[in-house]
């Protein structure tokens, strides 16, 4: 009430404009909560100090009138029930020049600044009621701008619910309009709350949300003059050792199968295990040959539609087999090859609308697949329609499902024999690959490439007849297919296939099978080595002394070196020799790119590189020390494959050869690579028909190279080092980072201390 009496007394005192403006600013600060009530009174008293005598000289009747009216209204408010008050009524106590000038000052500031776009919760009428008001020349008794605002709210928003805990009366408070104009008035609690709600969302104009900083976007980023730059000489094309000439080498993979199936019918080909680790079936070479013949004959002669054969040579056929059934997959794969059909191995669809299987369905549709081969057990687990048939999965073409169990196959006629042609450029099989965007493509591998790849792997790994190989990988694609299904048959090897379900139950199962079968070779991933480390305390009577080669299929990943080192540290006391660990690098397009040779084959000693990650982000190789945290330690993946040529080219633009200390994409020219993306001529030319050139623009070869998608360099002793993948490359402010480095960083720290689930 003191402030109100002071305000009424000031009406009769001619204060200078600057003092009134300061008082108005003080009231605004108080209403917006910028200063406390005590601070407001102290500053106000200081401003009015020289005018106190004038204020005190005002007619006392005015002050008495103020006191009487204030006390009578307070008494009336206490004795009478609270009623709604007409919004047109005026209260003389709130008419002051200070108040009016504060409103005018606020309006002036409001007009000066850029008007924000009204939000959904702010009415344009509120703006117009304040903006269009012009104070009259007579300043003694101007109208209050809140009159129209309160009246508008009273008539237009009657449906606003009352707030619990707030009485339905009037409270004296400092009120702000939706535009921040301070107003002293007696209003209801509901209107006060509504005004507070209206003033809350002060959002910028809608268009500002969509305005890019075009100057920054268009500004060409200038390279850092201090950034490292490659200084070495240009790297020439690196050639692997020539493929050795083998006198009795079969002219095709099918010819090798026929030889072993007829001359060594009882030799073990593949042993399948159940989820307890027990051997449930061993497929011999004789059984593989006879069953594949039956399937080929049935597919070509017993499947008809409208009295016409359902399939003809060159047609694509889907192979749908779980990871726990390598035997039936192998029969289906070789049965298709004998029938001159093209197998397309895929994963078993889990649900009708599985997102991953939709992309697989797109691949099947583009390949023109109409038939899917599976087993009776697998078909029973697939989703069924009301008719009992397998549903048509979302995005898939309509398929005919054929079960290849023995009772469904017909015995070939005596005069029927498959045509075993020499390896040619015709497609042998299609392997699917999922890109980082989620799309699925099919990579075609010809009969000639399949044979050449088996030849190169046999020479690089030193495979021999009747060797035992333990395969932990997926046998349907990549290294699991190349070693465990193709090259193994070429060399009459015995494969022990470890199902993934068994690995989840018993991570040591592959080590136990190496020990019990005296396996000479094992094909694993770094995750399998890591899991076995966690479980090795439970088993102490195992020995790995029989291994001459432990192939690490993902040896190109930066985190594989830690798994390899830790595995050697633990199992060296159990017969594992350091030179046995052989990391390799591969891609779906180029197949096996490089592999570390076993010591008995005369390979160079293993290599390790400690590289500065700062320099790597600029694509430059600089050796650093392991004591620093900002380094990347990588291991070599061996030398290039026999019969292949390799070079490293710049990642962007024209494929110029890189310098010796520069990171680039590895490209391979070989007869043992993929040939194309099925049905995609455009990206096929870019990936499978690259022509690397020198700095002068001269092609390095008249033969096209295949891009591997691997980023790396060639080090001492012609050892290949891979530091990342093109799919995982992230460019930020002109510097390159790799997604694999993020994984390697997470694995390098103690997960129990630094890595939290769900973050």
XYZ file of C-alpha atoms in Angstrom:
759
model
C 0.000 0.000 0.000
C 2.976 2.319 0.566
C 3.944 2.005 -3.039
C 0.364 2.708 -4.106
C 0.113 5.818 -1.909
C 3.443 7.000 -3.253
C 2.194 6.467 -6.768
C -0.961 8.541 -6.122
C 1.072 11.312 -4.512
C 3.374 11.412 -7.517
C 0.447 12.234 -9.777
C 0.444 15.781 -8.428
C 4.225 16.224 -8.656
C 5.859 17.197 -11.997
C 8.806 14.772 -12.140
C 11.388 15.091 -14.937
C 10.946 12.646 -17.833
C 14.223 10.846 -17.091
C 13.114 10.150 -13.517
C 9.762 8.829 -14.660
C 11.521 6.603 -17.216
C 13.808 5.231 -14.514
C 10.821 4.554 -12.279
C 9.082 2.749 -15.142
C 12.139 0.585 -15.732
C 12.241 -0.224 -12.020
C 8.624 -1.350 -12.089
C 9.335 -3.519 -15.120
C 12.318 -5.113 -13.412
C 10.237 -5.799 -10.323
C 7.383 -7.303 -12.321
C 9.752 -9.537 -14.271
C 11.503 -10.673 -11.085
C 14.885 -9.125 -11.996
C 15.115 -7.373 -8.595
C 13.615 -8.053 -5.177
C 10.969 -5.928 -3.498
C 13.552 -4.612 -1.069
C 15.900 -3.640 -3.878
C 13.053 -1.994 -5.740
C 12.087 0.152 -2.726
C 15.711 1.120 -2.092
C 16.347 2.258 -5.687
C 12.967 4.015 -5.871
C 13.658 5.927 -2.680
C 17.035 6.985 -4.037
C 15.451 8.292 -7.266
C 12.749 10.268 -5.413
C 15.014 11.566 -2.637
C 15.177 15.149 -3.957
C 11.433 15.241 -4.605
C 10.316 14.030 -1.147
C 9.573 17.558 0.078
C 7.254 18.047 -2.894
C 5.540 14.760 -2.235
C 5.150 15.553 1.403
C 3.661 18.930 0.443
C 0.724 17.371 -1.352
C -2.723 18.070 0.068
C -3.175 15.619 2.987
C -6.788 15.079 1.970
C -5.560 13.172 -1.048
C -3.559 10.831 1.126
C -6.449 10.532 3.573
C -8.800 9.735 0.725
C -6.431 7.046 -0.391
C -6.307 5.527 3.074
C -10.094 5.668 3.547
C -10.871 4.146 0.144
C -8.263 1.457 0.614
C -9.479 0.505 4.085
C -13.168 0.574 3.124
C -12.558 -1.683 0.126
C -10.524 -4.048 2.232
C -13.328 -4.203 4.775
C -15.875 -4.757 2.041
C -13.768 -7.558 0.618
C -13.647 -9.212 4.016
C -17.339 -8.871 4.884
C -18.977 -9.546 1.510
C -18.812 -12.746 -0.505
C -16.436 -12.459 -3.498
C -18.268 -11.688 -6.720
C -17.235 -11.287 -10.331
C -16.473 -7.658 -11.042
C -17.316 -5.851 -14.237
C -14.246 -5.495 -16.422
C -15.419 -1.999 -17.463
C -15.205 -0.600 -13.921
C -12.157 1.513 -13.143
C -10.186 1.993 -9.963
C -8.788 5.473 -9.496
C -5.938 4.185 -7.315
C -4.259 2.588 -10.299
C -4.265 5.688 -12.506
C -0.786 7.184 -12.281
C 1.570 8.839 -14.704
C 4.295 6.395 -13.695
C 2.085 3.525 -14.681
C 1.088 5.160 -17.957
C 4.655 6.003 -18.868
C 5.770 2.492 -18.026
C 3.192 1.173 -20.447
C 4.281 3.651 -23.121
C 7.958 2.799 -22.626
C 7.243 -0.892 -22.860
C 5.215 -0.339 -26.018
C 8.000 1.694 -27.555
C 10.553 -1.027 -26.827
C 8.145 -3.617 -28.167
C 7.750 -1.752 -31.460
C 11.502 -1.264 -31.814
C 12.341 -4.928 -31.586
C 11.405 -7.491 -34.239
C 7.910 -8.816 -33.634
C 7.939 -12.609 -33.079
C 5.519 -14.798 -34.957
C 2.514 -15.607 -32.773
C 2.456 -19.140 -31.447
C -0.552 -21.396 -31.273
C -1.130 -20.237 -27.721
C -0.897 -16.481 -28.434
C -3.757 -14.630 -30.064
C -3.067 -12.067 -32.750
C -5.885 -10.023 -31.202
C -3.760 -9.587 -28.078
C -1.021 -8.020 -30.211
C -3.401 -5.750 -32.027
C -5.111 -4.523 -28.865
C -1.759 -3.380 -27.487
C -0.045 -2.225 -30.657
C -2.882 -0.134 -32.039
C -3.365 1.808 -28.806
C -2.248 5.476 -29.012
C -2.209 7.438 -25.737
C -4.199 10.728 -25.862
C -2.516 14.071 -25.467
C -4.089 14.581 -22.030
C -1.848 12.506 -19.784
C -3.685 13.250 -16.597
C -6.225 10.457 -16.966
C -5.388 8.158 -19.824
C -7.296 4.878 -20.365
C -5.690 1.636 -19.096
C -4.598 -0.646 -21.950
C -5.476 -3.714 -19.927
C -9.144 -2.843 -19.962
C -9.670 -4.080 -23.510
C -7.378 -7.048 -22.946
C -9.152 -8.241 -19.806
C -12.521 -7.632 -21.432
C -11.455 -9.673 -24.482
C -10.258 -12.519 -22.317
C -13.423 -12.377 -20.237
C -15.669 -12.754 -23.275
C -13.543 -14.936 -25.551
C -12.110 -17.454 -23.078
C -14.907 -18.303 -20.663
C -14.146 -22.036 -20.858
C -10.816 -21.936 -18.996
C -11.090 -24.167 -15.945
C -10.362 -22.779 -12.518
C -7.156 -23.754 -10.768
C -7.502 -25.894 -7.669
C -6.302 -24.268 -4.493
C -6.876 -20.742 -5.809
C -9.978 -18.900 -4.526
C -12.415 -17.573 -7.054
C -11.823 -13.958 -6.151
C -9.544 -11.164 -7.121
C -5.979 -10.720 -6.067
C -3.952 -7.551 -6.241
C -0.759 -8.243 -8.159
C 1.463 -6.930 -10.884
C 0.124 -8.305 -14.139
C 1.910 -8.680 -17.449
C 0.129 -8.899 -20.749
C 1.075 -11.576 -23.215
C 3.683 -9.217 -24.648
C 5.443 -8.480 -21.387
C 3.725 -5.130 -20.645
C 3.536 -4.593 -16.851
C 0.107 -3.624 -15.595
C -1.093 -2.969 -12.059
C -4.654 -4.199 -11.810
C -7.050 -6.262 -9.761
C -7.923 -9.305 -11.845
C -9.195 -12.773 -11.145
C -6.808 -15.662 -10.496
C -8.016 -17.434 -13.617
C -7.200 -14.461 -15.842
C -3.839 -14.078 -14.123
C -3.038 -17.709 -14.862
C -4.240 -17.370 -18.446
C -2.074 -14.326 -19.047
C 0.931 -16.124 -17.612
C 0.224 -19.010 -19.979
C -0.076 -16.666 -22.950
C 3.208 -14.939 -22.238
C 5.187 -18.179 -21.706
C 5.919 -19.371 -25.260
C 8.167 -16.660 -26.683
C 9.424 -18.655 -29.634
C 11.427 -17.216 -32.498
C 9.708 -16.793 -35.848
C 8.944 -20.094 -37.523
C 11.131 -19.321 -40.509
C 14.178 -18.939 -38.276
C 13.980 -22.645 -37.494
C 14.677 -23.444 -41.152
C 17.313 -20.826 -41.947
C 20.754 -22.309 -42.484
C 23.863 -20.278 -42.074
C 24.521 -20.163 -45.791
C 27.720 -18.189 -45.382
C 29.237 -20.973 -43.303
C 27.916 -23.666 -45.623
C 29.229 -22.007 -48.745
C 32.539 -21.075 -47.186
C 35.298 -23.263 -48.562
C 37.129 -24.764 -45.622
C 40.767 -23.834 -45.745
C 43.157 -26.673 -44.881
C 45.205 -26.332 -41.735
C 48.729 -25.295 -42.826
C 50.164 -27.387 -39.970
C 48.302 -30.581 -40.840
C 50.506 -33.584 -41.717
C 50.909 -34.378 -45.398
C 52.165 -37.535 -47.115
C 55.826 -37.250 -48.074
C 56.711 -40.711 -49.408
C 57.123 -41.930 -52.952
C 54.240 -43.201 -55.016
C 53.532 -46.875 -54.303
C 53.611 -49.150 -57.312
C 51.408 -52.162 -57.912
C 52.259 -55.033 -55.574
C 52.203 -58.529 -57.063
C 51.644 -61.716 -55.080
C 53.519 -64.936 -55.714
C 52.360 -66.794 -58.847
C 49.859 -69.607 -58.542
C 51.676 -72.911 -58.452
C 51.068 -75.477 -61.176
C 49.507 -78.665 -59.798
C 49.546 -81.594 -62.195
C 46.459 -83.312 -60.875
C 44.444 -80.162 -60.135
C 40.795 -80.793 -61.157
C 39.365 -78.578 -63.941
C 36.418 -77.539 -61.726
C 35.102 -77.833 -58.202
C 32.420 -80.275 -59.346
C 35.087 -82.446 -60.947
C 36.832 -82.547 -57.545
C 33.570 -83.581 -55.877
C 33.058 -86.352 -58.420
C 36.624 -87.595 -57.895
C 36.354 -87.808 -54.109
C 32.766 -89.079 -54.185
C 33.697 -92.030 -56.408
C 37.278 -92.806 -55.315
C 37.068 -91.961 -51.589
C 33.353 -92.460 -50.794
C 33.889 -93.230 -47.108
C 36.192 -90.305 -46.399
C 34.558 -87.890 -43.900
C 33.544 -84.586 -45.432
C 31.539 -82.735 -42.752
C 30.595 -83.425 -39.116
C 27.603 -81.602 -37.639
C 27.180 -81.011 -33.906
C 24.090 -80.391 -31.796
C 23.714 -77.711 -29.126
C 25.353 -79.985 -26.532
C 28.487 -80.446 -28.625
C 27.700 -84.034 -29.575
C 28.377 -85.168 -33.171
C 24.966 -85.971 -34.655
C 25.967 -86.816 -38.236
C 29.052 -87.162 -40.394
C 28.557 -86.639 -44.112
C 30.970 -88.662 -46.258
C 32.147 -87.679 -49.734
C 30.224 -90.610 -51.177
C 26.986 -89.466 -49.533
C 27.545 -85.852 -50.580
C 28.018 -86.946 -54.202
C 24.999 -89.269 -54.324
C 22.607 -86.924 -52.540
C 23.674 -83.967 -54.672
C 23.032 -86.049 -57.794
C 19.529 -86.969 -56.573
C 18.702 -83.345 -55.849
C 20.017 -82.145 -59.212
C 17.969 -84.776 -61.057
C 14.813 -83.964 -59.053
C 15.114 -80.211 -59.593
C 15.485 -80.576 -63.361
C 13.081 -83.432 -64.040
C 10.484 -83.798 -61.297
C 9.424 -80.204 -60.639
C 6.972 -79.076 -63.279
C 4.344 -76.408 -63.764
C 1.691 -76.768 -66.489
C 3.572 -79.773 -67.878
C 6.671 -77.610 -68.299
C 9.866 -77.884 -66.233
C 9.790 -75.401 -63.353
C 13.514 -74.728 -63.626
C 16.019 -74.485 -66.424
C 19.837 -74.070 -66.298
C 20.852 -70.580 -65.189
C 17.819 -70.009 -62.945
C 18.419 -68.693 -59.426
C 17.293 -70.750 -56.426
C 17.082 -69.574 -52.784
C 18.763 -71.713 -50.111
C 17.020 -71.260 -46.748
C 18.843 -73.247 -44.054
C 19.526 -72.526 -40.375
C 23.073 -72.168 -39.067
C 22.647 -75.486 -37.249
C 22.265 -77.599 -40.412
C 25.443 -77.480 -42.512
C 24.914 -80.982 -43.956
C 21.677 -80.209 -45.812
C 23.014 -76.831 -46.923
C 26.043 -78.505 -48.485
C 23.842 -81.027 -50.327
C 21.599 -78.199 -51.601
C 24.555 -76.045 -52.716
C 26.296 -78.773 -54.711
C 22.973 -80.133 -55.995
C 22.254 -76.709 -57.541
C 25.738 -76.551 -59.088
C 25.297 -80.025 -60.633
C 21.902 -78.951 -62.049
C 23.533 -75.775 -63.481
C 21.307 -73.691 -61.242
C 22.598 -70.666 -59.305
C 22.247 -70.999 -55.500
C 21.456 -67.826 -53.517
C 22.070 -68.630 -49.818
C 20.051 -66.405 -47.459
C 19.099 -66.275 -43.779
C 15.993 -67.932 -42.396
C 13.259 -65.255 -42.085
C 12.132 -64.858 -38.492
C 8.802 -63.087 -38.873
C 6.532 -62.088 -41.723
C 7.503 -58.407 -41.470
C 11.146 -58.724 -40.458
C 12.914 -55.609 -41.741
C 16.109 -57.450 -42.657
C 14.245 -60.119 -44.582
C 12.418 -57.436 -46.580
C 15.743 -56.414 -48.117
C 16.524 -60.077 -48.773
C 13.130 -60.327 -50.479
C 14.051 -57.424 -52.719
C 17.234 -59.279 -53.720
C 15.281 -62.464 -54.441
C 12.822 -60.527 -56.566
C 15.563 -58.829 -58.571
C 17.221 -62.232 -59.118
C 13.939 -63.716 -60.368
C 13.891 -66.445 -57.699
C 10.737 -68.598 -57.747
C 11.901 -71.667 -55.754
C 13.293 -71.959 -52.219
C 15.043 -75.089 -50.940
C 14.842 -75.945 -47.239
C 14.492 -78.839 -44.806
C 11.389 -80.309 -43.276
C 12.349 -79.080 -39.810
C 13.071 -75.564 -41.034
C 9.826 -75.357 -43.006
C 7.793 -76.357 -39.957
C 9.253 -73.401 -38.078
C 8.314 -70.836 -40.731
C 5.162 -68.690 -40.286
C 2.135 -70.287 -41.929
C -1.012 -68.921 -43.537
C -4.485 -70.257 -42.696
C -4.142 -72.710 -45.587
C -1.103 -74.258 -43.898
C 1.313 -73.015 -46.563
C 4.309 -70.817 -45.795
C 3.237 -67.183 -45.792
C 4.489 -64.746 -48.388
C 6.932 -62.624 -46.458
C 6.675 -58.863 -46.795
C 8.698 -57.672 -49.781
C 9.346 -61.206 -51.034
C 8.316 -62.651 -54.380
C 5.873 -65.551 -54.339
C 7.959 -68.699 -53.791
C 7.497 -72.432 -54.119
C 9.043 -74.147 -51.083
C 10.697 -77.500 -51.736
C 11.904 -79.781 -48.941
C 15.099 -81.660 -49.871
C 14.992 -84.390 -47.229
C 15.771 -87.846 -48.699
C 12.168 -89.053 -49.022
C 11.347 -86.154 -51.365
C 14.188 -86.849 -53.804
C 13.969 -89.152 -56.827
C 16.642 -91.619 -57.871
C 18.306 -90.527 -61.129
C 17.613 -92.511 -64.279
C 20.452 -94.785 -65.359
C 21.017 -92.812 -68.519
C 21.094 -89.425 -66.750
C 24.439 -87.859 -65.972
C 25.233 -84.249 -64.984
C 27.321 -82.153 -67.350
C 30.601 -81.424 -65.568
C 31.943 -78.497 -67.565
C 35.279 -76.847 -66.987
C 35.253 -73.695 -64.915
C 33.842 -70.848 -67.010
C 32.780 -67.218 -66.639
C 29.167 -68.230 -66.000
C 27.749 -67.461 -62.565
C 28.323 -70.202 -59.984
C 26.576 -68.638 -56.964
C 25.359 -65.305 -55.587
C 26.387 -64.109 -52.124
C 24.315 -61.419 -50.461
C 25.785 -58.350 -48.783
C 24.046 -55.720 -46.665
C 25.418 -52.188 -47.027
C 25.605 -49.596 -44.247
C 22.375 -48.003 -45.527
C 20.581 -51.326 -44.997
C 20.130 -52.222 -48.659
C 21.004 -55.748 -49.801
C 22.890 -56.542 -53.004
C 23.864 -59.826 -54.602
C 27.512 -60.377 -55.578
C 28.017 -62.858 -58.394
C 30.930 -65.298 -58.330
C 31.751 -67.201 -61.510
C 32.845 -70.832 -61.752
C 36.303 -69.666 -62.829
C 36.597 -67.281 -59.858
C 35.397 -69.964 -57.449
C 38.027 -72.392 -58.698
C 40.808 -69.766 -58.716
C 39.915 -68.729 -55.158
C 40.076 -72.341 -53.946
C 43.440 -72.676 -55.674
C 44.801 -69.474 -54.082
C 43.569 -70.391 -50.586
C 45.022 -73.888 -50.886
C 48.419 -72.446 -51.749
C 48.371 -69.595 -49.194
C 47.202 -71.831 -46.326
C 49.123 -74.929 -47.368
C 46.036 -77.161 -47.313
C 46.545 -80.851 -47.950
C 44.283 -83.869 -48.371
C 42.484 -85.332 -45.364
C 43.337 -82.393 -43.056
C 40.815 -81.604 -40.318
C 39.452 -78.047 -40.130
C 37.257 -76.598 -37.351
C 34.867 -73.937 -38.711
C 33.190 -71.575 -36.250
C 31.899 -69.158 -38.902
C 28.637 -68.996 -40.838
C 29.012 -71.618 -43.578
C 26.632 -69.792 -45.948
C 28.847 -66.820 -46.791
C 32.289 -65.231 -46.743
C 35.200 -67.073 -45.070
C 32.939 -69.761 -43.584
C 31.757 -70.689 -47.092
C 35.126 -70.284 -48.789
C 37.066 -72.477 -46.336
C 34.379 -74.771 -44.884
C 32.350 -75.665 -48.018
C 34.384 -74.922 -51.166
C 38.133 -75.223 -50.566
C 37.613 -78.117 -48.150
C 35.939 -80.200 -50.891
C 38.658 -79.291 -53.361
C 41.214 -80.822 -50.970
C 39.102 -83.670 -49.485
C 39.317 -82.134 -46.029
C 37.206 -83.034 -42.992
C 35.307 -80.034 -41.553
C 33.958 -79.880 -37.987
C 31.172 -77.291 -38.093
C 30.504 -75.501 -34.783
C 26.934 -74.087 -34.654
C 26.458 -70.615 -33.254
C 23.906 -71.913 -30.733
C 26.596 -74.169 -29.260
C 29.033 -71.260 -28.989
C 26.507 -69.302 -26.952
C 26.088 -72.204 -24.525
C 29.742 -73.257 -24.453
C 32.259 -70.723 -25.806
C 35.067 -73.275 -25.365
C 33.416 -75.837 -27.663
C 35.600 -75.048 -30.679
C 38.770 -75.421 -28.610
C 37.518 -78.729 -27.258
C 36.835 -79.991 -30.804
C 40.270 -78.871 -31.971
C 41.710 -80.907 -29.129
C 39.530 -84.022 -29.588
C 39.758 -84.166 -33.424
C 43.425 -83.041 -33.512
C 42.412 -80.344 -35.982
C 45.218 -78.752 -37.976
C 43.323 -75.579 -38.925
C 40.633 -73.495 -37.204
C 38.679 -70.622 -38.753
C 37.341 -68.175 -36.150
C 36.592 -64.527 -35.488
C 38.117 -62.391 -32.757
C 34.801 -62.524 -30.830
C 35.168 -66.334 -30.560
C 38.637 -65.916 -29.091
C 37.346 -63.290 -26.683
C 34.467 -65.492 -25.488
C 36.771 -68.459 -24.940
C 38.993 -66.295 -22.739
C 36.050 -65.566 -20.456
C 35.268 -69.289 -20.083
C 38.756 -70.828 -20.141
C 38.983 -71.154 -16.359
C 36.369 -73.889 -16.506
C 38.550 -76.109 -18.725
C 42.226 -76.743 -18.080
C 42.846 -80.056 -19.850
C 42.737 -78.739 -23.432
C 45.644 -78.573 -25.845
C 46.062 -76.539 -29.014
C 49.380 -78.081 -29.987
C 47.823 -79.746 -33.072
C 47.009 -76.376 -34.697
C 49.326 -75.221 -37.431
C 47.049 -72.343 -38.495
C 44.460 -70.310 -36.569
C 42.784 -68.140 -39.209
C 41.276 -64.929 -37.744
C 38.689 -64.000 -40.356
C 38.164 -60.435 -39.057
C 41.838 -59.730 -38.495
C 41.415 -56.455 -40.402
C 39.351 -54.939 -37.578
C 41.363 -52.700 -35.203
C 40.113 -54.522 -32.108
C 41.216 -57.978 -33.304
C 44.807 -57.442 -32.183
C 43.800 -57.212 -28.523
C 41.863 -60.500 -28.777
C 44.782 -62.197 -30.541
C 47.336 -61.007 -27.978
C 45.175 -61.926 -25.001
C 44.349 -65.344 -26.479
C 48.021 -66.101 -27.088
C 48.934 -64.935 -23.601
C 46.506 -67.428 -22.029
C 46.771 -70.431 -24.358
C 50.488 -70.351 -25.132
C 50.962 -72.511 -22.045
C 48.511 -75.005 -23.582
C 50.383 -75.671 -26.775
C 49.465 -72.617 -28.896
C 52.462 -71.284 -30.845
C 52.636 -67.538 -31.662
C 53.260 -68.109 -35.374
C 50.027 -70.130 -35.656
C 47.779 -67.025 -35.422
C 47.070 -65.874 -38.986
C 44.845 -62.783 -39.411
C 43.340 -62.205 -42.842
C 41.469 -59.456 -44.672
C 38.553 -60.029 -47.013
C 35.525 -58.407 -48.573
C 32.410 -59.739 -50.261
C 33.474 -58.142 -53.541
C 37.152 -59.170 -53.640
C 36.871 -62.373 -51.560
C 40.146 -63.014 -49.683
C 42.406 -59.968 -50.064
C 45.410 -60.945 -47.912
C 46.321 -63.569 -45.321
C 49.299 -64.120 -43.031
C 51.177 -67.250 -44.108
C 52.080 -70.042 -41.688
C 55.713 -70.136 -40.657
C 56.383 -73.449 -42.439
C 55.474 -71.785 -45.736
C 58.238 -69.216 -45.305
C 56.123 -66.157 -44.507
C 57.739 -63.057 -42.948
C 57.468 -62.516 -39.181
C 54.288 -60.827 -37.944
C 54.142 -57.048 -38.048
C 52.651 -54.482 -35.703
C 52.162 -50.759 -36.303
C 51.572 -48.081 -33.652
C 50.075 -45.151 -35.537
C 49.121 -41.603 -34.596
C 45.341 -41.292 -34.789
C 45.637 -37.556 -35.379
C 47.689 -38.172 -38.509
C 45.413 -41.029 -39.560
C 42.473 -38.607 -39.507
C 44.297 -36.706 -42.258
C 45.016 -39.928 -44.149
C 48.717 -39.856 -43.251
C 50.757 -42.656 -41.647
C 53.031 -41.613 -38.777
C 54.556 -44.076 -36.327
C 54.040 -43.168 -32.669
C 54.704 -44.719 -29.258
C 52.366 -47.029 -27.372
C 52.603 -44.928 -24.215
C 50.285 -42.325 -25.724
C 46.526 -42.663 -25.566
C 45.927 -41.138 -29.010
C 47.422 -44.028 -30.990
C 45.991 -46.941 -32.947
C 47.799 -50.271 -32.778
C 47.103 -52.540 -35.735
C 48.482 -55.907 -36.822
C 49.301 -56.991 -40.330
C 46.930 -59.199 -42.290
C 49.742 -60.901 -44.175
C 50.653 -60.588 -47.822
C 48.534 -60.354 -50.917
C 47.024 -63.554 -52.317
C 48.860 -65.777 -54.824
C 48.222 -64.769 -58.418
C 46.839 -61.345 -57.420
C 48.003 -57.765 -57.927
C 47.286 -55.085 -55.318
C 47.480 -51.304 -55.154
C 46.298 -48.521 -52.827
C 44.370 -45.608 -54.365
C 42.968 -42.332 -53.092
C 39.539 -42.622 -51.523
C 37.883 -39.671 -53.269
C 37.669 -38.883 -56.954
C 39.960 -40.376 -59.573
C 41.743 -43.526 -58.268
C 45.274 -42.094 -58.196
C 47.952 -44.262 -56.590
C 48.743 -43.271 -53.001
C 52.120 -42.442 -51.563
C 53.951 -44.871 -49.284
C 52.854 -43.023 -46.105
C 49.280 -42.376 -47.220
C 46.098 -44.283 -46.335
C 43.872 -45.272 -49.253
C 41.463 -47.900 -50.518
C 42.975 -51.289 -51.323
C 42.211 -52.538 -54.846
C 42.861 -56.021 -56.211
C 43.266 -57.453 -59.678
C 42.805 -61.222 -59.633
C 40.944 -64.066 -61.226
C 39.636 -64.958 -57.769
C 37.263 -62.054 -57.037
C 33.564 -61.399 -57.428
C 32.457 -60.328 -60.895
C 29.443 -57.999 -60.478
C 26.466 -56.824 -58.452
C 23.619 -58.826 -59.944
C 21.417 -56.595 -62.092
C 23.221 -53.366 -61.082
C 25.400 -52.283 -63.979
C 26.131 -48.764 -62.718
C 27.747 -49.556 -59.376
C 29.270 -52.709 -60.877
C 31.392 -50.580 -63.202
C 32.488 -48.324 -60.348
C 33.509 -51.167 -57.989
C 34.527 -54.099 -60.199
C 36.048 -52.162 -63.089
C 38.243 -49.531 -61.428
C 41.294 -48.327 -63.384
C 44.009 -47.013 -61.016
C 46.269 -44.332 -62.516
C 49.619 -42.799 -61.658
C 50.080 -39.156 -60.690
C 50.570 -38.427 -64.381
C 47.204 -40.014 -65.183
C 48.640 -43.152 -66.823
C 46.704 -46.394 -66.110
C 48.780 -48.866 -64.097
C 47.373 -51.861 -65.974
C 45.178 -52.771 -68.880
C 43.207 -55.037 -66.535
C 40.469 -53.650 -64.241
C 40.834 -53.750 -60.468
C 38.175 -54.531 -57.865
C 37.661 -52.084 -55.001
C 37.743 -53.951 -51.683
C 36.197 -51.268 -49.464
C 39.173 -51.705 -47.080
C 41.310 -48.699 -46.065
C 44.968 -49.365 -45.427
C 48.549 -49.319 -46.662
C 51.447 -51.619 -47.519
C 54.186 -51.757 -44.889
C 57.650 -53.354 -44.641
C 58.107 -56.857 -46.071
C 55.093 -56.135 -48.297
C 52.805 -56.759 -45.353
C 49.300 -55.347 -45.714
C 47.801 -53.255 -42.900
C 44.110 -52.344 -42.710
C 43.009 -49.407 -40.538
C 39.307 -49.261 -41.387
C 36.522 -49.754 -43.896
C 35.005 -47.413 -46.422
C 31.528 -48.235 -45.110
C 32.505 -46.990 -41.655
C 34.259 -43.815 -42.791
C 33.056 -40.565 -41.187
C 34.363 -37.220 -42.432
C 34.078 -34.376 -39.911
C 35.543 -30.937 -40.692
C 37.797 -32.413 -43.347
C 39.179 -35.130 -41.048
C 38.425 -38.828 -41.437
C 37.340 -41.051 -38.583
C 36.339 -44.691 -38.720
C 33.440 -46.336 -36.933
C 35.673 -49.314 -36.096
C 37.871 -46.984 -34.017
C 34.885 -46.208 -31.794
C 34.424 -49.920 -31.139
C 38.150 -50.364 -30.545
C 38.124 -47.494 -28.031
C 35.188 -48.990 -26.144
C 36.932 -52.370 -26.002
C 40.232 -50.824 -24.899
C 38.839 -49.566 -21.580
C 37.590 -51.599 -18.665
C 33.915 -52.044 -19.531
C 32.823 -52.496 -15.922
C 34.159 -49.026 -15.084
C 33.541 -46.932 -18.174
C 30.942 -48.557 -20.423
C 27.404 -48.569 -19.075
C 24.486 -50.520 -20.454
C 21.909 -48.424 -22.272
C 24.125 -45.380 -22.829
